[in-house]
Amino acid sequence: MPKLGVDMQEGEIIEWKKQEGDVVNEGDILLEIMSDKTNMELEAEDSGVLLKITRQAGETVPVTEVIGYIGAEGEVVADSAASAPVAEVTAQLESAGLEVPKAPAPAAAAEKAPLADNEYDIIVVGGGPAGYYSAIRGAQLGGKVAIIEKSEFGGTCLNKGCIPTKTYLKNAEILDGLKIAAGRGINLASTNYTIDMDKTVDFKNSVVKTLTGGVQGLLKANKVTIFNGLGQVNPDKTVTIGSETIKGRNIILATGSKVSRINIPGIDSQLVMTSDDILDLRELPKSLAVMGGGVVGIELGLVYASYGVEVTVVEMADRIIPAMDKEVSLELQKILAKKGMKIMTSVGVSEIVEANNQLTLKLNNGEEIVADRALLSIGRVPQLDGLENLNLELDRGRIKVNAYQETSIPGIYAPGDVNGTKMLAHAAYRMGEVAAENAMHGNVRKAHLDYTPAAVYTHPEVAMCGLTEEDARAKYGDVLIGKSSFAGNGRAIASNEAQGFVKVVADAKYHEILGVHIIGPAAAELINEASTIMENELTVDELLQSIHGHPTFSENMYEAFADVLGEAIHNPPKRK
């Protein structure tokens, strides 16, 4: 009997959805239970056969007590194990001659042969988020670890992604603050300002250098051996770096991703930049065309719009950041348009013509855009350089991995962007951590990424966790929606940031939280609360027992959860 909430002590079995002898697949609904607050369907965590049901419908069972067994077909469960607590079941099964799976512990690991000088428990290829996390976690577990990096530690995130863009977006936020200063009683000596791109780039570089240097310092402190250069990985788990070859008992491929490109005439013009290039641009163009309205395109587009550049975004989908909840996406689009960005959706670029140091982008709807520069930001693809000798199973150019982050070759793992599962630095951290633990101790831990938060660092910010309303309705049918606008939030009003809302999507039957979506101040911070709530399977009812501080932006989160049940104090009554 699982513990489904912080206060749950017991649960009543309402109905078994599977019967003894039934084949069970991971994710199948096993049974329905009722706790003191709500009914809940329980999913199988592993596949097999339902060998025995020890507690029947109508029975109330304390949490952690065994209510059934899943195992291999033909296995037999001793009758004496029927209602024993978990601690007793192991002894009973062992006395009956049945095998009992045990979680491997580091202290119980089999004695290994000594490592040669050029041999390592783990060789990590790539020093980005997945790579350096893997290396440090492997070292923490007592492994002899080597890491190979061909350029700069920190990967895309620290060098050309998350950190540099957030440095620039802070500039955009400061400029927004200057625009509202007079209305708040702050009279500046002059309302005129200029942008010094040399200083802007230099400050960005100093931030990057601080963080990348910190990564190397952490690796050295954990006694990870560092190799610089391109690592060529071989099927026998050796890796060649220049003229040197080292051998690993396990390999972790954390080679990351690179900018995706499109094959259209004119795309190779020197005036067409990628997100890698634009972050080092030291002269502001008068106009910028952004090809792609995803996270990178919208963030960098807003930066340059705040600097006074005329920005036009071209997006093939029917809205910007199409992976986000539609209502949130359309709200951001409306806000950005008010900030001066021109956004064109449901259209693509078919050709680029360069003339007189300008670009003409020909669109597939017959229109044209003339701009001084263009930014190509249509996403990223896995970086597979150095892995050519491996006959890895791929899925649309991505290394295929299982939940343990292991590839089709046993002992070779591939966490992070290179597997394309969730191309986010914080998801890479978790995948790298899991890969290292599995490399050191066998496949003992799965990477659960369902509640990975995602954010767009515009002003206002956008963030999400879980299912969008559209996906939730498609999967569950009847869902409940709760919303609370920042227009009524005390701190947001006091901060001139009363834009946007929090939106909660919940299951109508059990009040399970399916998704949380935010557009507004501190959204990228607030969404972490939602991720923790969902990971711990709290229902809306349980969340409403908490108290949120006042005045805070996070009060709006609480109000949105309350609105799911029609109990939001600061919302008008819901129409029936």
Short mmCIF file of N, CA, C and O in Angstrom, two decimals, residues 176 179 286 288 301-302 304-306 308-313 332-343:
data_model
loop_
_atom_site.label_atom_id
_atom_site.label_comp_id
_atom_site.label_asym_id
_atom_site.label_seq_id
_atom_site.Cartn_x
_atom_site.Cartn_y
_atom_site.Cartn_z
N ASP A 176 13.64 47.74 -19.16
CA ASP A 176 12.21 47.85 -18.84
C ASP A 176 12.01 48.67 -17.57
O ASP A 176 11.07 49.47 -17.46
N LYS A 179 12.19 52.40 -18.10
CA LYS A 179 11.00 52.97 -18.75
C LYS A 179 9.89 53.30 -17.75
O LYS A 179 9.07 54.17 -18.01
N LYS A 286 20.39 47.40 -37.24
CA LYS A 286 19.16 48.19 -37.15
C LYS A 286 17.94 47.28 -37.16
O LYS A 286 16.90 47.61 -36.57
N LEU A 288 16.61 42.91 -37.31
CA LEU A 288 16.96 41.51 -37.14
C LEU A 288 15.75 40.64 -37.45
O LEU A 288 14.67 40.85 -36.89
N GLY A 301 15.38 37.37 -29.46
CA GLY A 301 14.61 38.41 -30.15
C GLY A 301 14.22 39.52 -29.19
O GLY A 301 14.33 40.71 -29.50
N LEU A 302 13.79 39.16 -27.98
CA LEU A 302 13.41 40.16 -26.99
C LEU A 302 14.61 40.99 -26.55
O LEU A 302 14.50 42.21 -26.35
N TYR A 304 17.27 41.86 -28.28
CA TYR A 304 17.62 42.86 -29.29
C TYR A 304 16.50 43.88 -29.49
O TYR A 304 16.77 45.06 -29.79
N ALA A 305 15.26 43.47 -29.29
CA ALA A 305 14.16 44.45 -29.34
C ALA A 305 14.30 45.46 -28.23
O ALA A 305 14.06 46.66 -28.42
N SER A 306 14.74 45.01 -27.04
CA SER A 306 14.92 45.94 -25.92
C SER A 306 16.06 46.91 -26.17
O SER A 306 16.08 48.01 -25.62
N GLY A 308 16.51 48.32 -28.95
CA GLY A 308 16.05 49.25 -29.98
C GLY A 308 16.14 48.70 -31.39
O GLY A 308 15.88 49.43 -32.35
N VAL A 309 16.50 47.41 -31.53
CA VAL A 309 16.57 46.79 -32.86
C VAL A 309 15.16 46.42 -33.32
O VAL A 309 14.34 45.97 -32.52
N GLU A 310 14.89 46.62 -34.60
CA GLU A 310 13.60 46.23 -35.17
C GLU A 310 13.62 44.70 -35.39
O GLU A 310 14.37 44.22 -36.23
N VAL A 311 12.83 43.98 -34.64
CA VAL A 311 12.86 42.50 -34.65
C VAL A 311 11.59 41.93 -35.25
O VAL A 311 10.47 42.31 -34.86
N THR A 312 11.78 40.99 -36.19
CA THR A 312 10.65 40.25 -36.77
C THR A 312 10.91 38.77 -36.58
O THR A 312 11.96 38.25 -36.96
N VAL A 313 9.96 38.07 -35.98
CA VAL A 313 10.07 36.64 -35.73
C VAL A 313 9.20 35.89 -36.72
O VAL A 313 8.03 36.23 -36.92
N LEU A 332 1.80 35.44 -24.15
CA LEU A 332 3.16 35.97 -24.33
C LEU A 332 3.28 36.68 -25.68
O LEU A 332 3.89 37.75 -25.77
N GLN A 333 2.70 36.09 -26.70
CA GLN A 333 2.76 36.69 -28.04
C GLN A 333 2.15 38.09 -28.02
O GLN A 333 2.70 39.04 -28.61
N LYS A 334 1.05 38.25 -27.32
CA LYS A 334 0.38 39.54 -27.22
C LYS A 334 1.25 40.56 -26.47
O LYS A 334 1.38 41.71 -26.89
N ILE A 335 1.89 40.11 -25.40
CA ILE A 335 2.75 41.01 -24.60
C ILE A 335 3.98 41.44 -25.40
O ILE A 335 4.37 42.62 -25.39
N LEU A 336 4.60 40.49 -26.11
CA LEU A 336 5.80 40.82 -26.89
C LEU A 336 5.47 41.78 -28.03
O LEU A 336 6.29 42.63 -28.40
N ALA A 337 4.30 41.62 -28.62
CA ALA A 337 3.89 42.54 -29.69
C ALA A 337 3.79 43.97 -29.15
O ALA A 337 4.18 44.94 -29.82
N LYS A 338 3.32 44.13 -27.90
CA LYS A 338 3.24 45.45 -27.29
C LYS A 338 4.63 46.02 -27.02
O LYS A 338 4.80 47.24 -26.93
N LYS A 339 5.62 45.13 -26.85
CA LYS A 339 7.00 45.58 -26.64
C LYS A 339 7.69 45.93 -27.96
O LYS A 339 8.88 46.27 -27.97
N GLY A 340 7.00 45.78 -29.07
CA GLY A 340 7.55 46.19 -30.35
C GLY A 340 8.03 45.08 -31.25
O GLY A 340 8.51 45.34 -32.36
N MET A 341 7.94 43.82 -30.83
CA MET A 341 8.36 42.71 -31.68
C MET A 341 7.24 42.38 -32.68
O MET A 341 6.08 42.28 -32.31
N LYS A 342 7.63 42.18 -33.92
CA LYS A 342 6.67 41.74 -34.95
C LYS A 342 6.77 40.23 -35.04
O LYS A 342 7.85 39.68 -35.24
N ILE A 343 5.64 39.55 -34.88
CA ILE A 343 5.63 38.08 -34.88
C ILE A 343 4.72 37.57 -35.99
O ILE A 343 3.54 37.92 -36.07
#
